[in-house]
Amino acid sequence: MMMFELREEILMLIDSKREDDYWDFKVKYHSNSANLLHDIICMANNRVDRDAYIIFGVVDGTYEVVGVKDDENRKTQQQMIDLLKDKKFVSGIRPRVEVRNLMISGLEVDVLVIKNSTDTPYYLTEDYQDQGRRVRANHIYTRVGDTNTDINRSADINNVEYLWKKRFLLTRSPFEQVIKRLENKSEWKSDDGGYYNVYNPEFTITIGDEDDEYDRRIPEFYSYALMNSSTSYQKLSIKYFGTQLYNDLIVVLDGGRYSTPAPEWAFLKFREHKVHADYALKYFTKDSASFKLNEFLYNEEDQEEAYARSRFFEVVLLFNDELEKDTFLEYVHHHKDDFINKLNALDDHFSVDADTEHHRDHIVERLKTGKVLNQMLLEFRSRWG
């Protein structure tokens, strides 16, 4: 999540004047590390299946912003990571955390972001004690509403069951389950024309030739960013007990060295009425099924494929989510002159064998657009990320 997006959400939570399942206000940092560890575990095991926040520098009850500048117990992200690093978590899997600093009402507020995960339930296999407070081994803590499980008790059985179901993806739809399982490539075995999941063989991925009537022998512009512009297309289907859950178009690039789902189109419209597109780009978002499949199909041990993929993403953009994409395009709109200057200054070293000069110029413009926008995306993130 980008800083401005997080700030807007935290302002909304402060304005709500309450605490709930995934956020908690603290006027100061914990002076007792056992209490801090307990709060982190509760938030990591939250019941709403999302990132959780411990917000420091806001008074619980009045919700007045007081800041943390002079808090003697204030911690950095590395100190938070160190707190978790040497604790005996089951299977050695610890909550992932980030410390974000925000300026609200002219005061510094710290937000400890506890990242959502399906590794629940998090719990210790060895007691941890500080100043008489003890986080107990084999106790599962969670948060329900605005209340954490007491440090001396374990959560109710229905809440514990939910956390185990979350780990095994039983709280997700079949499509969400299969997309999540793509993250672990070792779960999948290649089969004739595709893959199946070894633990859930009802999940299958089939890849076959594209038979669309549209002339798909014409390469997209990003094909020319690679060493070999030859391009072919295949059809990918994800099925559950034979029922198709999802299908996608697979682009086979660089003479067969690299395969990826086709990226999405987006457009820059600089003219007053924003009816006609001035420039076009291709993109993925990291949370999309198509990018999960991109990573699944990619063999990072193949150096030729790795080189092809890096050249592909020089001209194709990768956003965290649709919100970042939309916000970035608005940023480019406000920095139109900078974009056009960078575009004009970029040397044309692309080898494009097109049937006409007009077609070649069209392809080169899109290749240059992708390169310039990737440069501007780095600048955008350095300002707002």
Short mmCIF file of C-alpha atoms in Angstrom, two decimals:
data_model
loop_
_atom_site.label_atom_id
_atom_site.label_comp_id
_atom_site.label_asym_id
_atom_site.label_seq_id
_atom_site.Cartn_x
_atom_site.Cartn_y
_atom_site.Cartn_z
CA MET A 1 0.00 0.00 0.00
CA MET A 2 1.32 3.45 -0.92
CA MET A 3 1.87 6.09 1.76
CA PHE A 4 -0.85 8.48 0.63
CA GLU A 5 -3.32 5.58 0.42
CA LEU A 6 -2.38 4.40 3.92
CA ARG A 7 -2.66 7.93 5.26
CA GLU A 8 -6.18 8.29 3.87
CA GLU A 9 -7.22 5.00 5.47
CA ILE A 10 -5.72 5.90 8.87
CA LEU A 11 -7.48 9.29 8.79
CA MET A 12 -10.74 7.48 8.11
CA LEU A 13 -10.13 5.10 11.04
CA ILE A 14 -9.36 8.00 13.38
CA ASP A 15 -12.53 9.77 12.24
CA SER A 16 -14.55 6.62 13.01
CA LYS A 17 -13.71 7.20 16.71
CA ARG A 18 -13.64 3.50 17.51
CA GLU A 19 -11.45 0.42 17.33
CA ASP A 20 -12.39 -2.80 15.57
CA ASP A 21 -11.23 -6.13 14.19
CA TYR A 22 -8.11 -4.93 12.38
CA TRP A 23 -7.03 -1.66 13.97
CA ASP A 24 -5.99 -0.56 17.46
CA PHE A 25 -4.91 2.86 18.76
CA LYS A 26 -2.05 3.37 21.23
CA VAL A 27 -1.10 6.70 22.73
CA LYS A 28 2.47 5.39 23.17
CA TYR A 29 4.59 2.43 22.21
CA HIS A 30 4.55 -0.55 24.55
CA SER A 31 7.01 -0.42 27.44
CA ASN A 32 6.62 -4.19 27.83
CA SER A 33 7.78 -6.32 24.88
CA ALA A 34 5.55 -9.25 25.89
CA ASN A 35 2.50 -7.01 25.58
CA LEU A 36 3.71 -5.81 22.17
CA LEU A 37 4.31 -9.39 20.98
CA HIS A 38 0.86 -10.42 22.21
CA ASP A 39 -0.78 -7.54 20.31
CA ILE A 40 1.09 -8.40 17.11
CA ILE A 41 0.02 -12.05 17.29
CA CYS A 42 -3.60 -11.08 17.91
CA MET A 43 -3.56 -8.78 14.90
CA ALA A 44 -1.79 -11.35 12.71
CA ASN A 45 -4.56 -13.82 13.61
CA ASN A 46 -7.38 -11.33 12.91
CA ARG A 47 -10.75 -12.64 11.73
CA VAL A 48 -11.27 -10.29 8.77
CA ASP A 49 -8.58 -11.69 6.45
CA ARG A 50 -6.70 -8.46 5.77
CA ASP A 51 -3.72 -6.35 6.87
CA ALA A 52 -4.06 -5.04 10.42
CA TYR A 53 -2.80 -1.83 12.05
CA ILE A 54 -1.49 -0.82 15.46
CA ILE A 55 -1.55 2.98 15.32
CA PHE A 56 0.81 4.77 17.73
CA GLY A 57 0.35 8.40 18.71
CA VAL A 58 -3.45 8.46 18.94
CA VAL A 59 -5.28 8.48 22.28
CA ASP A 60 -7.59 5.49 22.70
CA GLY A 61 -10.99 6.82 23.78
CA THR A 62 -10.72 10.45 22.70
CA TYR A 63 -8.91 9.66 19.40
CA GLU A 64 -6.85 12.82 19.73
CA VAL A 65 -3.65 12.78 17.64
CA VAL A 66 -0.68 13.42 19.98
CA GLY A 67 2.21 11.96 17.96
CA VAL A 68 5.17 9.81 18.93
CA LYS A 69 8.13 12.16 18.42
CA ASP A 70 9.15 12.13 22.10
CA ASP A 71 8.16 8.52 22.87
CA GLU A 72 11.15 6.89 24.59
CA ASN A 73 9.91 3.41 23.61
CA ARG A 74 9.50 4.23 19.92
CA LYS A 75 10.77 1.44 17.64
CA THR A 76 12.05 1.20 14.10
CA GLN A 77 10.96 -1.45 11.64
CA GLN A 78 14.21 -3.32 12.21
CA GLN A 79 13.60 -3.37 15.97
CA MET A 80 10.13 -4.79 15.35
CA ILE A 81 11.58 -7.48 13.09
CA ASP A 82 14.26 -8.28 15.69
CA LEU A 83 11.55 -8.66 18.35
CA LEU A 84 9.89 -11.37 16.26
CA LYS A 85 13.05 -12.95 14.87
CA ASP A 86 14.25 -14.82 17.96
CA LYS A 87 10.84 -15.94 19.24
CA LYS A 88 9.91 -19.61 18.90
CA PHE A 89 6.99 -19.52 16.48
CA VAL A 90 5.47 -22.78 15.28
CA SER A 91 7.29 -24.01 12.14
CA GLY A 92 9.50 -20.92 12.35
CA ILE A 93 6.90 -18.84 10.46
CA ARG A 94 6.56 -15.33 11.87
CA PRO A 95 4.18 -12.47 11.17
CA ARG A 96 5.47 -9.96 8.61
CA VAL A 97 5.40 -6.37 9.77
CA GLU A 98 6.19 -2.89 8.47
CA VAL A 99 6.52 0.39 10.36
CA ARG A 100 5.15 3.37 8.42
CA ASN A 101 5.55 6.98 9.57
CA LEU A 102 2.78 9.45 8.72
CA MET A 103 2.31 13.17 9.31
CA ILE A 104 -1.19 13.84 10.66
CA SER A 105 -2.22 17.26 11.99
CA GLY A 106 1.45 18.25 11.88
CA LEU A 107 2.44 15.38 14.19
CA GLU A 108 4.28 12.12 13.56
CA VAL A 109 2.12 9.01 13.85
CA ASP A 110 3.59 5.51 13.45
CA VAL A 111 1.57 2.67 12.00
CA LEU A 112 2.68 -0.89 12.57
CA VAL A 113 1.25 -2.80 9.60
CA ILE A 114 0.81 -6.53 10.28
CA LYS A 115 0.58 -8.18 6.88
CA ASN A 116 -2.26 -10.53 6.04
CA SER A 117 -1.28 -14.14 5.40
CA THR A 118 -2.70 -17.64 5.14
CA ASP A 119 0.00 -18.90 7.57
CA THR A 120 -2.44 -18.65 10.47
CA PRO A 121 -2.69 -19.43 13.27
CA TYR A 122 0.54 -17.84 14.48
CA TYR A 123 1.53 -19.04 17.95
CA LEU A 124 4.62 -19.70 20.07
CA THR A 125 6.07 -23.08 20.94
CA GLU A 126 7.98 -21.63 23.89
CA ASP A 127 6.84 -19.09 26.50
CA TYR A 128 8.11 -15.53 26.21
CA GLN A 129 8.15 -13.36 29.36
CA ASP A 130 8.94 -9.72 30.10
CA GLN A 131 8.37 -7.88 33.38
CA GLY A 132 5.93 -10.47 34.66
CA ARG A 133 3.85 -10.65 31.47
CA ARG A 134 3.95 -14.01 29.69
CA VAL A 135 2.98 -14.86 26.11
CA ARG A 136 2.17 -18.53 26.49
CA ALA A 137 3.33 -21.39 24.33
CA ASN A 138 0.68 -23.23 22.30
CA HIS A 139 -1.92 -20.57 23.07
CA ILE A 140 -3.71 -19.18 20.02
CA TYR A 141 -4.57 -15.52 20.33
CA THR A 142 -6.85 -13.56 18.01
CA ARG A 143 -8.87 -10.36 17.87
CA VAL A 144 -12.65 -10.21 17.73
CA GLY A 145 -14.14 -6.75 17.34
CA ASP A 146 -12.02 -4.39 19.42
CA THR A 147 -10.93 -7.06 21.91
CA ASN A 148 -7.81 -9.21 21.92
CA THR A 149 -7.74 -12.68 23.44
CA ASP A 150 -6.51 -12.41 27.02
CA ILE A 151 -2.78 -13.14 27.28
CA ASN A 152 -3.48 -15.95 29.80
CA ARG A 153 -6.14 -17.67 27.68
CA SER A 154 -6.48 -19.27 24.28
CA ALA A 155 -9.08 -18.17 21.73
CA ASP A 156 -12.52 -19.79 21.57
CA ILE A 157 -12.67 -22.97 19.51
CA ASN A 158 -14.75 -21.42 16.70
CA ASN A 159 -12.11 -18.72 16.19
CA VAL A 160 -9.30 -21.29 16.26
CA GLU A 161 -11.17 -23.38 13.66
CA TYR A 162 -11.48 -20.35 11.40
CA LEU A 163 -7.73 -19.70 11.53
CA TRP A 164 -6.94 -23.30 10.58
CA LYS A 165 -9.48 -23.17 7.77
CA LYS A 166 -7.76 -19.99 6.54
CA ARG A 167 -4.39 -21.78 6.48
CA PHE A 168 -5.82 -24.59 4.34
CA LEU A 169 -7.64 -22.06 2.10
CA LEU A 170 -11.03 -23.48 3.10
CA THR A 171 -12.38 -19.95 3.58
CA ARG A 172 -11.69 -19.18 -0.10
CA SER A 173 -13.62 -19.96 -3.26
CA PRO A 174 -12.20 -22.68 -5.56
CA PHE A 175 -10.80 -19.99 -7.88
CA GLU A 176 -9.13 -18.12 -5.00
CA GLN A 177 -7.72 -21.42 -3.75
CA VAL A 178 -6.13 -22.35 -7.06
CA ILE A 179 -4.66 -18.87 -7.58
CA LYS A 180 -3.15 -18.98 -4.09
CA ARG A 181 -1.73 -22.46 -4.73
CA LEU A 182 0.09 -21.16 -7.81
CA GLU A 183 2.52 -19.45 -5.43
CA ASN A 184 3.96 -22.85 -4.49
CA LYS A 185 5.22 -24.34 -7.74
CA SER A 186 6.32 -27.56 -6.04
CA GLU A 187 2.62 -28.42 -5.55
CA TRP A 188 2.14 -28.70 -9.30
CA LYS A 189 3.13 -31.48 -11.68
CA SER A 190 3.28 -31.12 -15.42
CA ASP A 191 0.86 -33.28 -17.31
CA ASP A 192 0.10 -33.75 -20.98
CA GLY A 193 -0.75 -30.24 -22.11
CA GLY A 194 -0.75 -28.61 -18.67
CA TYR A 195 -0.48 -29.12 -14.90
CA TYR A 196 -2.37 -30.58 -11.96
CA ASN A 197 -2.10 -29.91 -8.24
CA VAL A 198 -0.65 -32.91 -6.41
CA TYR A 199 -2.62 -32.24 -3.21
CA ASN A 200 -5.83 -31.21 -4.94
CA PRO A 201 -5.80 -32.93 -8.35
CA GLU A 202 -9.25 -31.53 -9.06
CA PHE A 203 -7.38 -28.28 -9.83
CA THR A 204 -5.95 -28.46 -13.34
CA ILE A 205 -4.34 -26.06 -15.79
CA THR A 206 -4.50 -26.87 -19.49
CA ILE A 207 -2.56 -25.06 -22.20
CA GLY A 208 -3.41 -25.55 -25.86
CA ASP A 209 -3.15 -23.86 -29.25
CA GLU A 210 -5.17 -20.70 -29.81
CA ASP A 211 -7.82 -21.28 -32.48
CA ASP A 212 -9.38 -17.81 -32.62
CA GLU A 213 -10.18 -16.55 -36.12
CA TYR A 214 -8.38 -13.29 -35.40
CA ASP A 215 -4.95 -13.18 -37.07
CA ARG A 216 -2.84 -13.54 -33.96
CA ARG A 217 0.37 -14.01 -35.95
CA ILE A 218 0.88 -10.24 -35.75
CA PRO A 219 3.20 -9.53 -32.76
CA GLU A 220 2.34 -6.92 -30.17
CA PHE A 221 4.81 -4.05 -29.69
CA TYR A 222 6.49 -5.69 -26.68
CA SER A 223 7.58 -8.61 -28.91
CA TYR A 224 10.12 -6.23 -30.45
CA ALA A 225 11.74 -5.52 -27.09
CA LEU A 226 13.08 -9.08 -27.10
CA MET A 227 15.90 -10.57 -29.15
CA ASN A 228 13.51 -12.49 -31.40
CA SER A 229 10.21 -10.85 -32.30
CA SER A 230 8.51 -14.07 -33.41
CA THR A 231 5.29 -14.57 -31.45
CA SER A 232 2.66 -17.26 -31.11
CA TYR A 233 -0.42 -17.65 -28.93
CA GLN A 234 -1.95 -20.34 -26.76
CA LYS A 235 -5.08 -20.69 -24.66
CA LEU A 236 -4.83 -21.39 -20.92
CA SER A 237 -7.74 -22.74 -18.84
CA ILE A 238 -7.97 -23.30 -15.09
CA LYS A 239 -10.50 -25.99 -14.19
CA TYR A 240 -12.02 -27.40 -11.02
CA PHE A 241 -13.45 -30.92 -11.44
CA GLY A 242 -13.57 -30.13 -15.15
CA THR A 243 -15.51 -26.89 -14.70
CA GLN A 244 -13.68 -23.94 -16.23
CA LEU A 245 -13.00 -21.26 -13.61
CA TYR A 246 -10.76 -19.00 -15.69
CA ASN A 247 -9.20 -18.68 -19.11
CA ASP A 248 -6.44 -16.49 -20.44
CA LEU A 249 -4.47 -15.85 -23.61
CA ILE A 250 -0.83 -16.93 -23.38
CA VAL A 251 1.75 -15.11 -25.50
CA VAL A 252 4.80 -17.17 -26.47
CA LEU A 253 7.67 -14.73 -27.04
CA ASP A 254 11.30 -14.62 -28.11
CA GLY A 255 11.08 -17.69 -30.33
CA GLY A 256 9.53 -19.77 -27.54
CA ARG A 257 11.92 -18.76 -24.75
CA TYR A 258 9.35 -16.89 -22.67
CA SER A 259 5.61 -17.38 -22.13
CA THR A 260 3.25 -15.04 -20.30
CA PRO A 261 -0.43 -14.17 -20.11
CA ALA A 262 -1.17 -11.15 -22.29
CA PRO A 263 -0.93 -7.91 -20.28
CA GLU A 264 -3.80 -5.44 -20.05
CA TRP A 265 -4.17 -2.23 -22.06
CA ALA A 266 -4.32 1.25 -20.53
CA PHE A 267 -4.27 4.64 -22.18
CA LEU A 268 -3.04 8.18 -21.62
CA LYS A 269 -5.54 10.83 -22.71
CA PHE A 270 -4.03 14.30 -22.57
CA ARG A 271 -6.57 16.16 -24.67
CA GLU A 272 -9.23 18.28 -23.02
CA HIS A 273 -12.20 15.96 -23.42
CA LYS A 274 -10.18 12.74 -22.93
CA VAL A 275 -12.08 10.93 -25.66
CA HIS A 276 -9.21 9.75 -27.83
CA ALA A 277 -6.07 8.08 -26.49
CA ASP A 278 -2.75 9.85 -27.10
CA TYR A 279 -0.52 7.01 -25.89
CA ALA A 280 -1.04 3.35 -25.04
CA LEU A 281 0.66 1.07 -22.53
CA LYS A 282 0.48 -2.52 -21.36
CA TYR A 283 0.51 -3.51 -17.71
CA PHE A 284 -0.05 -6.14 -15.01
CA THR A 285 -1.05 -5.71 -11.38
CA LYS A 286 0.68 -7.92 -8.83
CA ASP A 287 -2.62 -9.02 -7.29
CA SER A 288 -4.12 -10.16 -10.61
CA ALA A 289 -4.61 -13.76 -11.71
CA SER A 290 -2.74 -13.04 -14.93
CA PHE A 291 0.39 -11.92 -13.07
CA LYS A 292 0.18 -14.90 -10.68
CA LEU A 293 0.18 -17.06 -13.81
CA ASN A 294 3.07 -15.05 -15.24
CA GLU A 295 5.14 -15.95 -12.18
CA PHE A 296 3.93 -19.54 -12.23
CA LEU A 297 4.96 -20.09 -15.86
CA TYR A 298 8.33 -18.39 -15.40
CA ASN A 299 11.36 -20.63 -14.84
CA GLU A 300 13.82 -18.44 -12.94
CA GLU A 301 16.61 -21.02 -13.37
CA ASP A 302 16.59 -20.60 -17.17
CA GLN A 303 18.98 -17.71 -17.91
CA GLU A 304 17.69 -17.13 -21.43
CA GLU A 305 14.13 -16.94 -20.12
CA ALA A 306 15.23 -14.61 -17.31
CA TYR A 307 16.87 -12.28 -19.84
CA ALA A 308 13.78 -12.32 -22.05
CA ARG A 309 11.53 -11.56 -19.07
CA SER A 310 13.67 -8.61 -17.95
CA ARG A 311 13.49 -7.08 -21.45
CA PHE A 312 9.72 -7.67 -21.53
CA PHE A 313 9.22 -5.75 -18.27
CA GLU A 314 11.33 -2.85 -19.54
CA VAL A 315 8.37 -1.87 -21.73
CA VAL A 316 5.45 -3.44 -19.80
CA LEU A 317 4.50 -1.87 -16.46
CA LEU A 318 3.92 -3.75 -13.22
CA PHE A 319 1.69 -2.09 -10.61
CA ASN A 320 0.86 -3.22 -7.10
CA ASP A 321 -2.88 -2.92 -7.78
CA GLU A 322 -5.44 -1.05 -9.86
CA LEU A 323 -5.47 1.88 -7.44
CA GLU A 324 -1.75 2.45 -7.92
CA LYS A 325 -2.20 2.20 -11.69
CA ASP A 326 -5.00 4.78 -11.74
CA THR A 327 -3.13 7.12 -9.39
CA PHE A 328 0.05 6.85 -11.46
CA LEU A 329 -1.75 7.62 -14.72
CA GLU A 330 -3.23 10.71 -13.07
CA TYR A 331 0.30 11.65 -11.96
CA VAL A 332 1.54 11.31 -15.55
CA HIS A 333 -1.37 13.45 -16.74
CA HIS A 334 -0.26 16.22 -14.37
CA HIS A 335 3.36 15.80 -15.56
CA LYS A 336 2.52 15.62 -19.25
CA ASP A 337 5.38 17.90 -20.34
CA ASP A 338 7.92 15.85 -18.41
CA PHE A 339 6.59 12.67 -20.02
CA ILE A 340 6.77 14.10 -23.55
CA ASN A 341 10.27 15.54 -22.98
CA LYS A 342 11.53 12.19 -21.76
CA LEU A 343 9.87 10.45 -24.70
CA ASN A 344 11.49 12.78 -27.23
CA ALA A 345 14.89 12.50 -25.55
CA LEU A 346 14.91 8.68 -25.54
CA ASP A 347 17.13 7.30 -28.30
CA ASP A 348 15.57 4.76 -30.65
CA HIS A 349 17.71 1.63 -30.54
CA PHE A 350 14.89 -0.81 -31.19
CA SER A 351 15.22 -3.25 -34.05
CA VAL A 352 11.76 -3.35 -35.60
CA ASP A 353 11.14 -5.12 -38.88
CA ALA A 354 7.70 -3.82 -39.85
CA ASP A 355 5.87 -3.92 -43.18
CA THR A 356 5.58 -0.11 -43.43
CA GLU A 357 7.38 2.89 -41.98
CA HIS A 358 4.15 4.03 -40.31
CA HIS A 359 3.75 0.64 -38.60
CA ARG A 360 7.37 0.76 -37.43
CA ASP A 361 6.96 4.25 -35.96
CA HIS A 362 3.78 3.09 -34.20
CA ILE A 363 5.61 0.16 -32.57
CA VAL A 364 8.64 2.26 -31.60
CA GLU A 365 6.43 4.89 -29.98
CA ARG A 366 4.81 2.25 -27.76
CA LEU A 367 8.17 0.72 -26.86
CA LYS A 368 9.51 4.15 -25.90
CA THR A 369 6.28 4.92 -24.00
CA GLY A 370 6.75 1.76 -21.91
CA LYS A 371 10.37 2.62 -21.11
CA VAL A 372 9.62 6.22 -20.15
CA LEU A 373 6.62 5.26 -18.01
CA ASN A 374 8.72 2.69 -16.15
CA GLN A 375 11.23 5.46 -15.38
CA MET A 376 8.44 7.74 -14.19
CA LEU A 377 6.92 4.96 -12.09
CA LEU A 378 10.18 4.74 -10.12
CA GLU A 379 10.08 8.51 -9.57
CA PHE A 380 6.41 8.34 -8.58
CA ARG A 381 7.08 5.62 -6.00
CA SER A 382 10.05 7.50 -4.54
CA ARG A 383 7.72 10.46 -3.93
CA TRP A 384 4.57 8.68 -2.83
CA GLY A 385 5.52 5.09 -1.97
#
